[in-house]
Structures are given as C-alpha cells and as structure tokens.
Amino acid sequence: MAGFNRGDFSKRNSGGLSPRDNGMLVHTVNRQMMILLGTEKKLLPASVINQVTKERAAEVEDQQGYALGRKQLKDLKEQVTDELLPRAFSIQRSIWVWIDPVNGWLAIDSGSTSIADDVLKLLLASVDRLQISRLCTVHSPLSSMTNWLAADEAPQGFTVDQDTELRAAGEGKATVRYIRHTLEADDTRRHIASGKQCTRLAMTWADHVSFVLTESLTIKRIAPLDVLKEGDDPSNKKDAERFDADVMLMTAELNKMLTDLVVALGGEPPVSA
C-alpha cells in the first residue's frame, strides 16, 4: 500500500453481497453458482496512531504526575486505535466466486493469495460440510512452462503469447521479462540453458480465452477473445439476460480450458488409498 509505513494498522471486514441486487446471496445459472463477496479494509498509518498515543500519554502523565507503564501505554494505544478506526481510510472491493458443483471447480477472482485464503475461510465458515482441496497436478507449472519454451512447442490446444518471465534459482534470482515481445526460441533456450526457469507464461486456449499461468498454478488476466464476443449482440438483451448468457458462456469455456490445462500439466495425482 503506497503511502503507508511498515506496521500500519489494518482491519478487514468481509461479507456476502447479492450478485443481482435481489437479496439472494447465490445466483445460479445452468447449475453454475456465482457468489459476490464484499470486503472493506480500513487503514491507519502507524505514525498517526503513535503520534496521538504520545499526545494522550503526555496529558495523562501531567494529570497523575508520573510516567505510564508499559501495559498502560499498550492499553492507551489500543484505545486510540479504536477511536481512530471510524475515520480511517477505507478500501472497498468486490470479489466474484464461481462454484461449479458439476465439474468440481471453485475459482476466486483475485490474484492475491491472502485474499483468496480469506475468501476460502469465509466460505468454510458459512457452508456446512463444504469440502475444498487445492488443485494439484503431476507436473509443476514451473517445469512444464520451462519445457514448453525449451521445445518451442505449446501443449495441444494452447498457444504461447508474448508475455513471459524467466528467473534463475540462485541467490541473485536474475530475472528476464518479456512484455508484448515475440519470444525467440534461441533466446529463451539460452536463458534456460543458463539455469533460468519459466515462472509466468501468457497463453491462449483454443483461440477463445487468454490468460497468464504462474509457477504457483495461479491463473491471472483471464480474458475472452473476440471469437466469444461475436455471437452475442448485447443491444437486444436485457441486463439480466445478458448477465446469465455471459455466465453460461464463460463458465462453459473456463471448464473446458481448465480441464485441458490440467491434462497439459500431467493430470491430477492419484488419490492415496
């Protein structure tokens, strides 16, 4: 957070919102569930808390004639924080969650691991007997993406786009990034031969959806391509109908894309008996 010092106080509140402003917390289209979570994070610079606490402590010391002890200062700081929170800077955001109970997918529209973890905790606390496991594949994205670039060949159904990151594993972690730049096979092979591995790779699936795959198996910057938009004329559809049509189209495409991506990464490991 630019403009805030290390150690700044923050408090986050989360809760469910109605995806279609109709009071329902879950919107279902063709057995696909859409949930909208709202978060509000209040930020207080540590310098402000410390300054106000210092001023309050000086006032109390003048009144009682002796310095405050460590516990008294701690209690005073907590009191000051509680008083300042209502006036703190507030950041609000909405996070979409897609649950596909048919094919077993749960996707969170956030590239932040901490936010995704918060969403999962909220879902687990809100839904009885909800079983969630993180997606794992036989081959790691790190080794697979590196092999695809080394062979100059994307997995079946995919193409490699013009954004990538190659990083060395050593202490220096030397990094090379390509942004909207054609990847030359000789260049990438030279970097791989020197010990670098691919940590981010922009790809397109079936000419339908573009995305960026990371070494942690996070999928970022998902975007439908023009081929998906051509068949939909929004001018003759109401907002609710258009929303449902978009949900049906994108969830169907994402299900197929994710299935093919898991296959490209060697499939899921067998479940231990």
PDB file of C-alpha atoms in Angstrom:
ATOM      1  CA  MET A   1       0.000   0.000   0.000  1.00  0.00           C
ATOM      2  CA  ALA A   2       1.782   3.103  -1.172  1.00  0.00           C
ATOM      3  CA  GLY A   3       1.934   5.923   1.359  1.00  0.00           C
ATOM      4  CA  PHE A   4       1.741   3.724   4.470  1.00  0.00           C
ATOM      5  CA  ASN A   5       4.605   2.664   6.677  1.00  0.00           C
ATOM      6  CA  ARG A   6       5.546  -0.835   7.645  1.00  0.00           C
ATOM      7  CA  GLY A   7       3.498  -1.806  10.685  1.00  0.00           C
ATOM      8  CA  ASP A   8       0.432   0.245   9.737  1.00  0.00           C
ATOM      9  CA  PHE A   9      -2.767  -0.979  11.354  1.00  0.00           C
ATOM     10  CA  SER A  10      -5.398  -2.504   9.107  1.00  0.00           C
ATOM     11  CA  LYS A  11      -8.758  -4.099   9.754  1.00  0.00           C
ATOM     12  CA  ARG A  12     -10.732  -6.032   7.138  1.00  0.00           C
ATOM     13  CA  ASN A  13     -14.421  -6.893   7.231  1.00  0.00           C
ATOM     14  CA  SER A  14     -15.942  -9.338   4.763  1.00  0.00           C
ATOM     15  CA  GLY A  15     -19.462 -10.409   3.905  1.00  0.00           C
ATOM     16  CA  GLY A  16     -21.743 -11.667   1.183  1.00  0.00           C
ATOM     17  CA  LEU A  17     -23.422  -9.358  -1.321  1.00  0.00           C
ATOM     18  CA  SER A  18     -26.300 -10.061  -3.674  1.00  0.00           C
ATOM     19  CA  PRO A  19     -24.860 -10.736  -7.158  1.00  0.00           C
ATOM     20  CA  ARG A  20     -28.025  -9.457  -8.869  1.00  0.00           C
ATOM     21  CA  ASP A  21     -29.292  -6.994  -6.214  1.00  0.00           C
ATOM     22  CA  ASN A  22     -32.317  -9.175  -5.487  1.00  0.00           C
ATOM     23  CA  GLY A  23     -31.472 -10.202  -1.941  1.00  0.00           C
ATOM     24  CA  MET A  24     -30.197 -13.654  -2.955  1.00  0.00           C
ATOM     25  CA  LEU A  25     -26.600 -14.373  -1.959  1.00  0.00           C
ATOM     26  CA  VAL A  26     -26.102 -17.080  -4.612  1.00  0.00           C
ATOM     27  CA  HIS A  27     -27.015 -16.640  -8.269  1.00  0.00           C
ATOM     28  CA  THR A  28     -27.337 -19.946 -10.159  1.00  0.00           C
ATOM     29  CA  VAL A  29     -27.260 -20.259 -13.936  1.00  0.00           C
ATOM     30  CA  ASN A  30     -27.323 -23.690 -15.555  1.00  0.00           C
ATOM     31  CA  ARG A  31     -26.163 -25.258 -12.258  1.00  0.00           C
ATOM     32  CA  GLN A  32     -23.244 -22.803 -12.080  1.00  0.00           C
ATOM     33  CA  MET A  33     -23.132 -20.752  -8.873  1.00  0.00           C
ATOM     34  CA  MET A  34     -21.943 -17.155  -8.701  1.00  0.00           C
ATOM     35  CA  ILE A  35     -21.208 -15.536  -5.337  1.00  0.00           C
ATOM     36  CA  LEU A  36     -20.198 -11.931  -4.730  1.00  0.00           C
ATOM     37  CA  LEU A  37     -18.200 -11.109  -1.614  1.00  0.00           C
ATOM     38  CA  GLY A  38     -17.601  -7.577  -0.430  1.00  0.00           C
ATOM     39  CA  THR A  39     -14.578  -6.579   1.629  1.00  0.00           C
ATOM     40  CA  GLU A  40     -13.831  -3.338   3.421  1.00  0.00           C
ATOM     41  CA  LYS A  41     -10.331  -2.714   4.674  1.00  0.00           C
ATOM     42  CA  LYS A  42      -9.606   0.242   6.932  1.00  0.00           C
ATOM     43  CA  LEU A  43      -6.058   1.512   7.093  1.00  0.00           C
ATOM     44  CA  LEU A  44      -4.424   3.641   9.768  1.00  0.00           C
ATOM     45  CA  PRO A  45      -0.834   4.835   9.346  1.00  0.00           C
ATOM     46  CA  ALA A  46       1.255   3.725  12.336  1.00  0.00           C
ATOM     47  CA  SER A  47       2.702   7.233  12.548  1.00  0.00           C
ATOM     48  CA  VAL A  48      -0.769   8.688  13.235  1.00  0.00           C
ATOM     49  CA  ILE A  49      -1.554   6.126  15.946  1.00  0.00           C
ATOM     50  CA  ASN A  50       1.816   6.687  17.603  1.00  0.00           C
ATOM     51  CA  GLN A  51       1.538  10.470  17.488  1.00  0.00           C
ATOM     52  CA  VAL A  52      -1.945  10.576  19.023  1.00  0.00           C
ATOM     53  CA  THR A  53      -0.931   7.991  21.656  1.00  0.00           C
ATOM     54  CA  LYS A  54       2.114  10.081  22.561  1.00  0.00           C
ATOM     55  CA  GLU A  55      -0.030  13.204  22.975  1.00  0.00           C
ATOM     56  CA  ARG A  56      -2.605  11.373  25.103  1.00  0.00           C
ATOM     57  CA  ALA A  57       0.126   9.810  27.250  1.00  0.00           C
ATOM     58  CA  ALA A  58       1.643  13.248  27.909  1.00  0.00           C
ATOM     59  CA  GLU A  59      -1.750  14.577  29.019  1.00  0.00           C
ATOM     60  CA  VAL A  60      -2.297  11.645  31.405  1.00  0.00           C
ATOM     61  CA  GLU A  61       1.230  11.966  32.817  1.00  0.00           C
ATOM     62  CA  ASP A  62       0.667  15.669  33.526  1.00  0.00           C
ATOM     63  CA  GLN A  63      -2.536  14.835  35.384  1.00  0.00           C
ATOM     64  CA  GLN A  64      -1.225  11.961  37.519  1.00  0.00           C
ATOM     65  CA  GLY A  65       2.362  13.148  37.916  1.00  0.00           C
ATOM     66  CA  TYR A  66       4.239  10.040  36.795  1.00  0.00           C
ATOM     67  CA  ALA A  67       5.040   8.208  33.567  1.00  0.00           C
ATOM     68  CA  LEU A  68       2.759   5.494  32.243  1.00  0.00           C
ATOM     69  CA  GLY A  69       3.884   1.890  32.495  1.00  0.00           C
ATOM     70  CA  ARG A  70       4.260  -0.438  29.520  1.00  0.00           C
ATOM     71  CA  LYS A  71       0.831  -2.042  29.985  1.00  0.00           C
ATOM     72  CA  GLN A  72      -0.860   1.346  30.394  1.00  0.00           C
ATOM     73  CA  LEU A  73       0.771   2.575  27.179  1.00  0.00           C
ATOM     74  CA  LYS A  74      -0.370  -0.570  25.364  1.00  0.00           C
ATOM     75  CA  ASP A  75      -3.959  -0.127  26.597  1.00  0.00           C
ATOM     76  CA  LEU A  76      -3.892   3.547  25.635  1.00  0.00           C
ATOM     77  CA  LYS A  77      -2.645   2.709  22.140  1.00  0.00           C
ATOM     78  CA  GLU A  78      -5.451   0.178  21.658  1.00  0.00           C
ATOM     79  CA  GLN A  79      -7.984   2.796  22.843  1.00  0.00           C
ATOM     80  CA  VAL A  80      -6.601   5.370  20.396  1.00  0.00           C
ATOM     81  CA  THR A  81      -6.749   2.835  17.558  1.00  0.00           C
ATOM     82  CA  ASP A  82     -10.398   2.033  18.305  1.00  0.00           C
ATOM     83  CA  GLU A  83     -11.263   5.745  18.353  1.00  0.00           C
ATOM     84  CA  LEU A  84      -9.482   6.474  15.041  1.00  0.00           C
ATOM     85  CA  LEU A  85     -10.789   3.471  13.099  1.00  0.00           C
ATOM     86  CA  PRO A  86     -14.184   5.028  12.159  1.00  0.00           C
ATOM     87  CA  ARG A  87     -12.283   7.860  10.483  1.00  0.00           C
ATOM     88  CA  ALA A  88      -9.676   5.622   8.858  1.00  0.00           C
ATOM     89  CA  PHE A  89      -9.138   5.433   5.126  1.00  0.00           C
ATOM     90  CA  SER A  90     -11.400   2.723   3.725  1.00  0.00           C
ATOM     91  CA  ILE A  91     -10.748   0.475   0.710  1.00  0.00           C
ATOM     92  CA  GLN A  92     -13.757  -1.403  -0.624  1.00  0.00           C
ATOM     93  CA  ARG A  93     -13.711  -4.115  -3.244  1.00  0.00           C
ATOM     94  CA  SER A  94     -15.906  -6.873  -4.598  1.00  0.00           C
ATOM     95  CA  ILE A  95     -14.683 -10.392  -5.303  1.00  0.00           C
ATOM     96  CA  TRP A  96     -16.513 -12.847  -7.546  1.00  0.00           C
ATOM     97  CA  VAL A  97     -16.506 -16.548  -6.705  1.00  0.00           C
ATOM     98  CA  TRP A  98     -17.506 -19.195  -9.234  1.00  0.00           C
ATOM     99  CA  ILE A  99     -18.553 -22.620  -7.946  1.00  0.00           C
ATOM    100  CA  ASP A 100     -19.117 -25.420 -10.432  1.00  0.00           C
ATOM    101  CA  PRO A 101     -20.587 -28.332  -8.452  1.00  0.00           C
ATOM    102  CA  VAL A 102     -20.968 -30.380 -11.647  1.00  0.00           C
ATOM    103  CA  ASN A 103     -17.275 -30.495 -12.544  1.00  0.00           C
ATOM    104  CA  GLY A 104     -15.824 -29.681  -9.139  1.00  0.00           C
ATOM    105  CA  TRP A 105     -14.322 -26.240  -9.735  1.00  0.00           C
ATOM    106  CA  LEU A 106     -14.139 -23.327  -7.328  1.00  0.00           C
ATOM    107  CA  ALA A 107     -12.495 -20.184  -8.685  1.00  0.00           C
ATOM    108  CA  ILE A 108     -11.841 -16.882  -6.896  1.00  0.00           C
ATOM    109  CA  ASP A 109     -11.450 -13.700  -8.930  1.00  0.00           C
ATOM    110  CA  SER A 110      -8.356 -12.438  -7.150  1.00  0.00           C
ATOM    111  CA  GLY A 111      -4.654 -12.716  -7.829  1.00  0.00           C
ATOM    112  CA  SER A 112      -3.866 -12.165  -4.135  1.00  0.00           C
ATOM    113  CA  THR A 113      -3.151 -15.334  -2.171  1.00  0.00           C
ATOM    114  CA  SER A 114      -4.090 -13.683   1.131  1.00  0.00           C
ATOM    115  CA  ILE A 115      -7.454 -12.512  -0.215  1.00  0.00           C
ATOM    116  CA  ALA A 116      -8.159 -15.928  -1.716  1.00  0.00           C
ATOM    117  CA  ASP A 117      -7.365 -17.553   1.641  1.00  0.00           C
ATOM    118  CA  ASP A 118      -9.725 -15.120   3.399  1.00  0.00           C
ATOM    119  CA  VAL A 119     -12.486 -15.995   0.924  1.00  0.00           C
ATOM    120  CA  LEU A 120     -11.975 -19.726   1.486  1.00  0.00           C
ATOM    121  CA  LYS A 121     -12.090 -19.284   5.262  1.00  0.00           C
ATOM    122  CA  LEU A 122     -15.343 -17.327   4.948  1.00  0.00           C
ATOM    123  CA  LEU A 123     -16.888 -19.997   2.709  1.00  0.00           C
ATOM    124  CA  LEU A 124     -15.831 -22.822   5.018  1.00  0.00           C
ATOM    125  CA  ALA A 125     -17.290 -20.973   7.997  1.00  0.00           C
ATOM    126  CA  SER A 126     -20.556 -20.253   6.167  1.00  0.00           C
ATOM    127  CA  VAL A 127     -21.311 -23.545   4.381  1.00  0.00           C
ATOM    128  CA  ASP A 128     -21.738 -26.791   6.304  1.00  0.00           C
ATOM    129  CA  ARG A 129     -19.803 -29.816   5.010  1.00  0.00           C
ATOM    130  CA  LEU A 130     -18.095 -27.859   2.250  1.00  0.00           C
ATOM    131  CA  GLN A 131     -15.047 -29.835   1.127  1.00  0.00           C
ATOM    132  CA  ILE A 132     -12.333 -27.891  -0.675  1.00  0.00           C
ATOM    133  CA  SER A 133      -8.921 -29.057  -1.845  1.00  0.00           C
ATOM    134  CA  ARG A 134      -6.331 -27.096  -3.776  1.00  0.00           C
ATOM    135  CA  LEU A 135      -5.690 -28.165  -7.335  1.00  0.00           C
ATOM    136  CA  CYS A 136      -2.508 -30.198  -7.736  1.00  0.00           C
ATOM    137  CA  THR A 137      -1.007 -31.599 -10.922  1.00  0.00           C
ATOM    138  CA  VAL A 138       1.534 -34.317 -11.637  1.00  0.00           C
ATOM    139  CA  HIS A 139       3.911 -31.886 -13.320  1.00  0.00           C
ATOM    140  CA  SER A 140       4.592 -28.489 -11.775  1.00  0.00           C
ATOM    141  CA  PRO A 141       3.768 -25.394 -13.836  1.00  0.00           C
ATOM    142  CA  LEU A 142       7.396 -24.296 -13.375  1.00  0.00           C
ATOM    143  CA  SER A 143       8.893 -27.352 -15.071  1.00  0.00           C
ATOM    144  CA  SER A 144       6.106 -27.625 -17.660  1.00  0.00           C
ATOM    145  CA  MET A 145       6.290 -23.993 -18.805  1.00  0.00           C
ATOM    146  CA  THR A 146      10.093 -24.240 -18.980  1.00  0.00           C
ATOM    147  CA  ASN A 147       9.856 -27.405 -21.083  1.00  0.00           C
ATOM    148  CA  TRP A 148       7.286 -25.831 -23.423  1.00  0.00           C
ATOM    149  CA  LEU A 149       9.585 -22.894 -24.089  1.00  0.00           C
ATOM    150  CA  ALA A 150      12.662 -25.091 -24.451  1.00  0.00           C
ATOM    151  CA  ALA A 151      10.879 -27.246 -27.015  1.00  0.00           C
ATOM    152  CA  ASP A 152       9.269 -24.187 -28.640  1.00  0.00           C
ATOM    153  CA  GLU A 153       6.007 -26.097 -28.567  1.00  0.00           C
ATOM    154  CA  ALA A 154       2.877 -25.347 -26.569  1.00  0.00           C
ATOM    155  CA  PRO A 155       0.670 -28.194 -25.306  1.00  0.00           C
ATOM    156  CA  GLN A 156      -2.175 -29.333 -27.523  1.00  0.00           C
ATOM    157  CA  GLY A 157      -4.953 -26.763 -27.771  1.00  0.00           C
ATOM    158  CA  PHE A 158      -2.814 -23.887 -26.478  1.00  0.00           C
ATOM    159  CA  THR A 159      -0.574 -21.235 -27.969  1.00  0.00           C
ATOM    160  CA  VAL A 160       2.154 -19.239 -26.241  1.00  0.00           C
ATOM    161  CA  ASP A 161       1.674 -15.471 -26.247  1.00  0.00           C
ATOM    162  CA  GLN A 162       4.160 -12.619 -25.942  1.00  0.00           C
ATOM    163  CA  ASP A 163       4.491 -12.219 -22.153  1.00  0.00           C
ATOM    164  CA  THR A 164       6.753 -14.403 -20.027  1.00  0.00           C
ATOM    165  CA  GLU A 165       9.154 -14.328 -17.109  1.00  0.00           C
ATOM    166  CA  LEU A 166      12.290 -16.415 -16.700  1.00  0.00           C
ATOM    167  CA  ARG A 167      14.042 -16.449 -13.333  1.00  0.00           C
ATOM    168  CA  ALA A 168      17.212 -18.066 -12.032  1.00  0.00           C
ATOM    169  CA  ALA A 169      17.009 -20.183  -8.894  1.00  0.00           C
ATOM    170  CA  GLY A 170      20.262 -18.914  -7.392  1.00  0.00           C
ATOM    171  CA  GLU A 171      20.727 -16.358  -4.654  1.00  0.00           C
ATOM    172  CA  GLY A 172      20.684 -13.448  -7.091  1.00  0.00           C
ATOM    173  CA  LYS A 173      17.448 -14.657  -8.753  1.00  0.00           C
ATOM    174  CA  ALA A 174      18.355 -12.989 -12.052  1.00  0.00           C
ATOM    175  CA  THR A 175      15.130 -12.364 -13.973  1.00  0.00           C
ATOM    176  CA  VAL A 176      14.284 -11.729 -17.614  1.00  0.00           C
ATOM    177  CA  ARG A 177      10.812 -10.481 -18.561  1.00  0.00           C
ATOM    178  CA  TYR A 178       9.237 -10.295 -21.989  1.00  0.00           C
ATOM    179  CA  ILE A 179       6.260  -7.949 -22.257  1.00  0.00           C
ATOM    180  CA  ARG A 180       4.368  -7.836 -25.563  1.00  0.00           C
ATOM    181  CA  HIS A 181       7.531  -9.132 -27.178  1.00  0.00           C
ATOM    182  CA  THR A 182       7.868 -12.033 -29.611  1.00  0.00           C
ATOM    183  CA  LEU A 183       9.587 -14.954 -27.908  1.00  0.00           C
ATOM    184  CA  GLU A 184      12.513 -16.126 -29.976  1.00  0.00           C
ATOM    185  CA  ALA A 185      13.228 -19.813 -29.390  1.00  0.00           C
ATOM    186  CA  ASP A 186      17.010 -19.335 -29.421  1.00  0.00           C
ATOM    187  CA  ASP A 187      16.808 -16.558 -26.809  1.00  0.00           C
ATOM    188  CA  THR A 188      14.594 -18.472 -24.420  1.00  0.00           C
ATOM    189  CA  ARG A 189      16.666 -21.634 -24.800  1.00  0.00           C
ATOM    190  CA  ARG A 190      19.815 -19.675 -23.987  1.00  0.00           C
ATOM    191  CA  HIS A 191      18.249 -18.346 -20.794  1.00  0.00           C
ATOM    192  CA  ILE A 192      17.006 -21.818 -19.844  1.00  0.00           C
ATOM    193  CA  ALA A 193      20.458 -23.307 -20.526  1.00  0.00           C
ATOM    194  CA  SER A 194      21.942 -20.747 -18.149  1.00  0.00           C
ATOM    195  CA  GLY A 195      19.701 -22.021 -15.340  1.00  0.00           C
ATOM    196  CA  LYS A 196      16.585 -19.904 -15.590  1.00  0.00           C
ATOM    197  CA  GLN A 197      13.087 -21.359 -15.360  1.00  0.00           C
ATOM    198  CA  CYS A 198       9.782 -20.002 -16.582  1.00  0.00           C
ATOM    199  CA  THR A 199       7.733 -18.564 -13.702  1.00  0.00           C
ATOM    200  CA  ARG A 200       4.997 -16.791 -15.726  1.00  0.00           C
ATOM    201  CA  LEU A 201       3.683 -17.518 -19.196  1.00  0.00           C
ATOM    202  CA  ALA A 202       0.932 -15.842 -21.202  1.00  0.00           C
ATOM    203  CA  MET A 203      -1.103 -18.338 -23.205  1.00  0.00           C
ATOM    204  CA  THR A 204      -4.268 -18.640 -25.263  1.00  0.00           C
ATOM    205  CA  TRP A 205      -6.568 -21.634 -25.204  1.00  0.00           C
ATOM    206  CA  ALA A 206      -8.413 -22.709 -28.380  1.00  0.00           C
ATOM    207  CA  ASP A 207      -8.366 -19.125 -29.685  1.00  0.00           C
ATOM    208  CA  HIS A 208     -11.112 -18.451 -27.125  1.00  0.00           C
ATOM    209  CA  VAL A 209      -9.530 -17.412 -23.822  1.00  0.00           C
ATOM    210  CA  SER A 210      -6.215 -15.764 -22.997  1.00  0.00           C
ATOM    211  CA  PHE A 211      -4.585 -15.969 -19.566  1.00  0.00           C
ATOM    212  CA  VAL A 212      -1.309 -15.946 -17.658  1.00  0.00           C
ATOM    213  CA  LEU A 213      -0.161 -19.093 -15.868  1.00  0.00           C
ATOM    214  CA  THR A 214       2.189 -18.723 -12.885  1.00  0.00           C
ATOM    215  CA  GLU A 215       4.552 -21.116 -11.135  1.00  0.00           C
ATOM    216  CA  SER A 216       2.090 -21.423  -8.220  1.00  0.00           C
ATOM    217  CA  LEU A 217      -0.684 -22.666 -10.561  1.00  0.00           C
ATOM    218  CA  THR A 218      -2.458 -19.331 -10.273  1.00  0.00           C
ATOM    219  CA  ILE A 219      -4.266 -18.240 -13.424  1.00  0.00           C
ATOM    220  CA  LYS A 220      -4.309 -14.485 -13.947  1.00  0.00           C
ATOM    221  CA  ARG A 221      -5.553 -11.971 -16.507  1.00  0.00           C
ATOM    222  CA  ILE A 222      -8.258 -14.240 -17.908  1.00  0.00           C
ATOM    223  CA  ALA A 223      -9.899 -12.567 -20.905  1.00  0.00           C
ATOM    224  CA  PRO A 224     -12.375 -13.814 -23.512  1.00  0.00           C
ATOM    225  CA  LEU A 225     -11.257 -13.188 -27.065  1.00  0.00           C
ATOM    226  CA  ASP A 226     -13.285 -11.648 -29.879  1.00  0.00           C
ATOM    227  CA  VAL A 227     -14.448 -15.040 -31.131  1.00  0.00           C
ATOM    228  CA  LEU A 228     -16.561 -15.379 -27.976  1.00  0.00           C
ATOM    229  CA  LYS A 229     -17.989 -11.879 -28.270  1.00  0.00           C
ATOM    230  CA  GLU A 230     -19.029 -12.035 -31.902  1.00  0.00           C
ATOM    231  CA  GLY A 231     -22.048 -14.247 -31.311  1.00  0.00           C
ATOM    232  CA  ASP A 232     -23.527 -12.059 -28.579  1.00  0.00           C
ATOM    233  CA  ASP A 233     -25.367  -8.885 -29.503  1.00  0.00           C
ATOM    234  CA  PRO A 234     -25.994  -7.016 -26.217  1.00  0.00           C
ATOM    235  CA  SER A 235     -28.229  -4.415 -27.883  1.00  0.00           C
ATOM    236  CA  ASN A 236     -31.261  -6.682 -27.897  1.00  0.00           C
ATOM    237  CA  LYS A 237     -30.901  -8.233 -24.449  1.00  0.00           C
ATOM    238  CA  LYS A 238     -31.886  -7.027 -21.048  1.00  0.00           C
ATOM    239  CA  ASP A 239     -29.161  -6.726 -18.423  1.00  0.00           C
ATOM    240  CA  ALA A 240     -30.313  -9.818 -16.503  1.00  0.00           C
ATOM    241  CA  GLU A 241     -30.478 -11.928 -19.653  1.00  0.00           C
ATOM    242  CA  ARG A 242     -27.082 -10.712 -20.814  1.00  0.00           C
ATOM    243  CA  PHE A 243     -25.539 -11.439 -17.406  1.00  0.00           C
ATOM    244  CA  ASP A 244     -26.900 -15.001 -17.413  1.00  0.00           C
ATOM    245  CA  ALA A 245     -25.783 -15.540 -21.007  1.00  0.00           C
ATOM    246  CA  ASP A 246     -22.275 -14.337 -20.145  1.00  0.00           C
ATOM    247  CA  VAL A 247     -22.138 -16.620 -17.104  1.00  0.00           C
ATOM    248  CA  MET A 248     -23.252 -19.641 -19.141  1.00  0.00           C
ATOM    249  CA  LEU A 249     -20.758 -18.938 -21.907  1.00  0.00           C
ATOM    250  CA  MET A 250     -17.736 -18.159 -19.755  1.00  0.00           C
ATOM    251  CA  THR A 251     -18.222 -20.945 -17.217  1.00  0.00           C
ATOM    252  CA  ALA A 252     -18.589 -23.479 -20.033  1.00  0.00           C
ATOM    253  CA  GLU A 253     -15.426 -22.217 -21.713  1.00  0.00           C
ATOM    254  CA  LEU A 254     -13.457 -21.994 -18.465  1.00  0.00           C
ATOM    255  CA  ASN A 255     -14.434 -25.531 -17.514  1.00  0.00           C
ATOM    256  CA  LYS A 256     -13.056 -26.856 -20.798  1.00  0.00           C
ATOM    257  CA  MET A 257      -9.956 -24.663 -20.578  1.00  0.00           C
ATOM    258  CA  LEU A 258      -9.145 -25.741 -17.021  1.00  0.00           C
ATOM    259  CA  THR A 259      -9.688 -29.396 -17.910  1.00  0.00           C
ATOM    260  CA  ASP A 260      -7.288 -29.131 -20.854  1.00  0.00           C
ATOM    261  CA  LEU A 261      -4.746 -27.242 -18.740  1.00  0.00           C
ATOM    262  CA  VAL A 262      -4.757 -29.942 -16.064  1.00  0.00           C
ATOM    263  CA  VAL A 263      -4.195 -32.544 -18.798  1.00  0.00           C
ATOM    264  CA  ALA A 264      -1.300 -30.468 -20.178  1.00  0.00           C
ATOM    265  CA  LEU A 265       0.246 -30.498 -16.694  1.00  0.00           C
ATOM    266  CA  GLY A 266       0.079 -34.278 -16.463  1.00  0.00           C
ATOM    267  CA  GLY A 267      -3.321 -34.601 -14.820  1.00  0.00           C
ATOM    268  CA  GLU A 268      -4.093 -34.741 -11.131  1.00  0.00           C
ATOM    269  CA  PRO A 269      -2.030 -37.107  -8.980  1.00  0.00           C
ATOM    270  CA  PRO A 270      -3.770 -40.320  -7.952  1.00  0.00           C
ATOM    271  CA  VAL A 271      -5.562 -40.255  -4.621  1.00  0.00           C
ATOM    272  CA  SER A 272      -3.729 -42.260  -1.972  1.00  0.00           C
ATOM    273  CA  ALA A 273      -5.636 -45.181  -0.566  1.00  0.00           C
TER     274      ALA A 273
END
